Amino acid sequence: MKYMTTAEIRESFLHYFEEKGCLRMPSSSLIPDDPSLLLTSAGMVQFKPYFLQQKQLDPAYIGTTTVQKCVRTNDIDIIGTTGRHLSFFEMLGNFSFGAYFKKEMCAWALDYSVNVLGLDKDRLYFTVFVDDDETIEIWKSLGVPEDHISRLGEEDNFWRAGPTGPCGPCSELYYDQGEEFGCGKPTCGPGCDCDRYLEYWNCVFTQYDGQEDGTLVPLPKKNIDTGMGLERIAAILQGVQSNYETDVLRSLVAVGERLSSISYGSDPKADLSLRIIADHSRSITFMISDGILPSNEGRGYVLRHLLRRAVMKAQIIGIHGTFLNDYVDEIVRLMGHVYPEIVENRELARRVILSEEERFGKTLKNGQAYLEEALAELEGDVLSGEVAFTLHDTYGFPIEVTREIAEERGVGIDSEGFLRLMEEQRERARQANTKDTEAAWSTYGGIHAQLRAELGATRFYGYDTTAGEATVTAIVRDGERVENVVAGEVAEVILDATPFYGEMGGEIGDTGLFESTNMRAYVLDTQLPEAGLYAHSVRVEEGEITVGDTIHVAVDAHRRASIERNHTATHILHASLRKVLGDHVRQAGSYVGPDRLRFDFTHFEAMTPEQIDEVERIANNVIMEATPTTIYETSLSEARSNGVTALFGEKYGERVRVVAAGEFSQELCGGCHVRNTSEIGFVKIISESSVGANLRRIEAVTSYGALSYINKVEAELKETAAELRVPIFDVSERTAANLKTLKEIQTKSKRLKEAVSDDGVNALLGMVQDAKAGYPVIITSTDIRDMSGFRNSWDIIRARMDRPGAVVLASVQDGKPVLFAAGTDEAVAAGFNAGAIVKAIAYAIGGGGGGKPTMAQAGGKNAAGIDEALEKAREILL
Ligand code: SER
């Protein structure tokens, strides 16, 4: 046996089966294309359609080989307590869809184990399904001694992915780790719960399609589905006792050691936390990278539960606050070369985890205090369902977490009480919903439900046709059924069949015209107040409509065409967003009208202008390639196995309608679409914004809408360019320049304003003194900040002095002292000389200057000399 790293084993396995003629394929997403499964839990999941002959493998290959990321949480309580169980693991597999079967598979499994991995053949044990003599013979023919082969029953050696679907008997390979690992019981052997015989490879002979009623229908071909636990085989080859000591997981355990300053192996309780966080952090990182977000149901709940469990376990070893991103970084470093999606979605994972940790952190403390109090006050050893429910409902503690903490104190939980309260809560929610619905119905007085029951579903034929003849089957006016509706009135008209699309799935209802010889009415809207019941909201212009009339009905085809363009564009944008931002992008809502479209989707930050451009570019590419759209009906499972995008939270029947724009976009949809993407003309995204936590919205226009949008923008731009007197492409530069100038002017004007503010001038005027020569003079320091401020102030002061006078002013401007003197002609005639004064006093500020007798200025270096300069001026003038 040779030491091999996890990476070496992975590569050697894939290479071995590639050499045998298998096609190496990438791991599929953790979100399976399979409604019967919550998460991808085995390598075979992506190959179900091949086993069922719904998809064919290129005949150049005899099968496929993969390393599949898997998440299994059915034994979450055991994880960490043993070295073998993991919530996240990698499964090495090879799969045959009729080309090779047992004989080849057994031979290769033995050859790979012994000759490539170098496992000691004497330590290998083999189990087969009870009645599978054929496989026993095969193992024997390969030189396996009889006492190394045992038969096990359904539980161990018949493999199923779920209650239904491809399944079959299997043969498992075990490695004997040695007596010291064993339980010592006489019954100990492969399949025993102890650690001695480690199952490392499961070879399933997938021969049946399990039915709902439990019967096994033979599959058309005999298939192979094998799964080898990468972490388990790594533990064997690396000579360690548990998965957590293999190279990859040990590095993650080390992250916890660093954060907690506790060495692995020093305390069994701490070890448990270190192992659980190492394991859960991989599930968390990989799940988010595949587009799963924390929520309160489905796989989002599994994710939230794993994350919260990791956070709680971290507390035990003294890791507080947010810390999981350290694990993300290490996981990306260790595994990013195999799974590019974790590299691509690293930031997404980091951010989702951080915000979830922060959210949980807030309630955690309060919840813990609440639980501690409840435990302290507890009489007996069972925690009430009320406490568990409050912890769940108010503090966000998954019930499993509460149970674990309680169990650590030797306390159980009244699960029944908890479940009863949960059910009561659900019932309350249901009633609230029903009330809303009832309130809505009361406005219709239940009339639509009656109509639907009486008339049946309206036949809709409007996907390809927009006009036809119809019979009026009912009319509703002001909530009442009436026999007719006359000119000037508005009413709802029900027909036996209609080409009008009723608002559904984001696409708004059609409008149009009803006509007969003496009647003309506008259809203002079409709605489906009851599933299958098309209600046309109509305003009669001429004549009247009577129940039983046969009328000509015509959708506003021009408007409908615009809606179709926007609807197909919505699908294309959806696929483009996923390409650019990642598979976490999910539709959360949409509006498709004739003039524009709106698309809401999951994403965590504002899109950058580059991303918006890229989405627009990709979408327009699909449009300009003139891709034909295809619309077909199929079964839900078929659609899913073909990778058709289903919308979150939508309920679909067994028969579904698929709308495809070539290979680029395939969505389940009941709406109206163009026949070729070129009809869309082009698409322009006009806004991107936030509409809630983790939700973004784009708005876009297409075809004529896009053209009129662009024209409008261009007209604005032209007008602006004309105002600015520049070509349109210089508008931005000129505007920036103008803004800069404007800013400068504003700053200047602000300063000026300050210089000549009323208060300032009044204060100066209050300082008037009489000069020796009799004219009034103001000698003072000010906070005027520049020369124009002085001049401006002087203009105002001279106008407001009761007699013609003079000023000698000082201030500090940009740190330098400045002197300013000015006088009216009268003051000059009386002997005032601004130039002479400035000259005479400037020495005090360490500078010089001069000017005319009516106005002069001086600058200096020594601001501290201002007082002396002014004192000197006073001496001279007063
Ligand atoms: N599907 C089988 C398993 O998961 C073998 O790949 O064990």
CSV table of N, CA and C and ligand atoms in Angstrom, one decimal, residues 42 44 72 91 159 202 204 225-227, ligand 1:
chain,number,residue,atom,x,y,z
A,42,ALA,N,-25.4,11.1,-4.2
A,42,ALA,CA,-24.6,10.1,-4.7
A,42,ALA,C,-24.2,10.4,-6.2
A,44,MET,N,-24.6,8.7,-8.8
A,44,MET,CA,-25.5,8.3,-9.8
A,44,MET,C,-26.6,9.2,-10.1
A,72,ARG,N,-25.1,14.5,2.6
A,72,ARG,CA,-26.1,13.6,3.2
A,72,ARG,C,-26.2,14.0,4.7
A,91,MET,N,-17.6,11.4,-3.8
A,91,MET,CA,-17.7,10.1,-4.2
A,91,MET,C,-17.1,9.8,-5.6
A,159,TRP,N,-29.3,-1.4,-3.2
A,159,TRP,CA,-29.1,0.0,-3.1
A,159,TRP,C,-30.2,0.8,-3.8
A,202,ASN,N,-18.8,0.7,-3.1
A,202,ASN,CA,-20.1,0.1,-3.3
A,202,ASN,C,-20.3,-0.1,-4.8
A,204,VAL,N,-23.0,-1.1,-7.4
A,204,VAL,CA,-24.4,-1.4,-7.6
A,204,VAL,C,-24.7,-1.9,-9.0
A,225,ASP,N,-23.4,1.2,-11.3
A,225,ASP,CA,-23.3,2.4,-10.6
A,225,ASP,C,-22.4,2.2,-9.4
A,226,THR,N,-21.2,2.7,-9.4
A,226,THR,CA,-20.3,2.5,-8.3
A,226,THR,C,-20.0,3.7,-7.5
A,227,GLY,N,-19.7,3.6,-6.3
A,227,GLY,CA,-19.4,4.7,-5.4
A,227,GLY,C,-18.3,4.4,-4.4
B,1,SER,N1,-25.1,4.8,-5.6
B,1,SER,C1,-24.3,4.0,-4.7
B,1,SER,C2,-23.9,4.7,-3.4
B,1,SER,O1,-24.2,5.8,-3.3
B,1,SER,C3,-23.0,3.7,-5.5
B,1,SER,O2,-22.6,4.7,-6.2
B,1,SER,O3,-23.4,4.0,-2.5
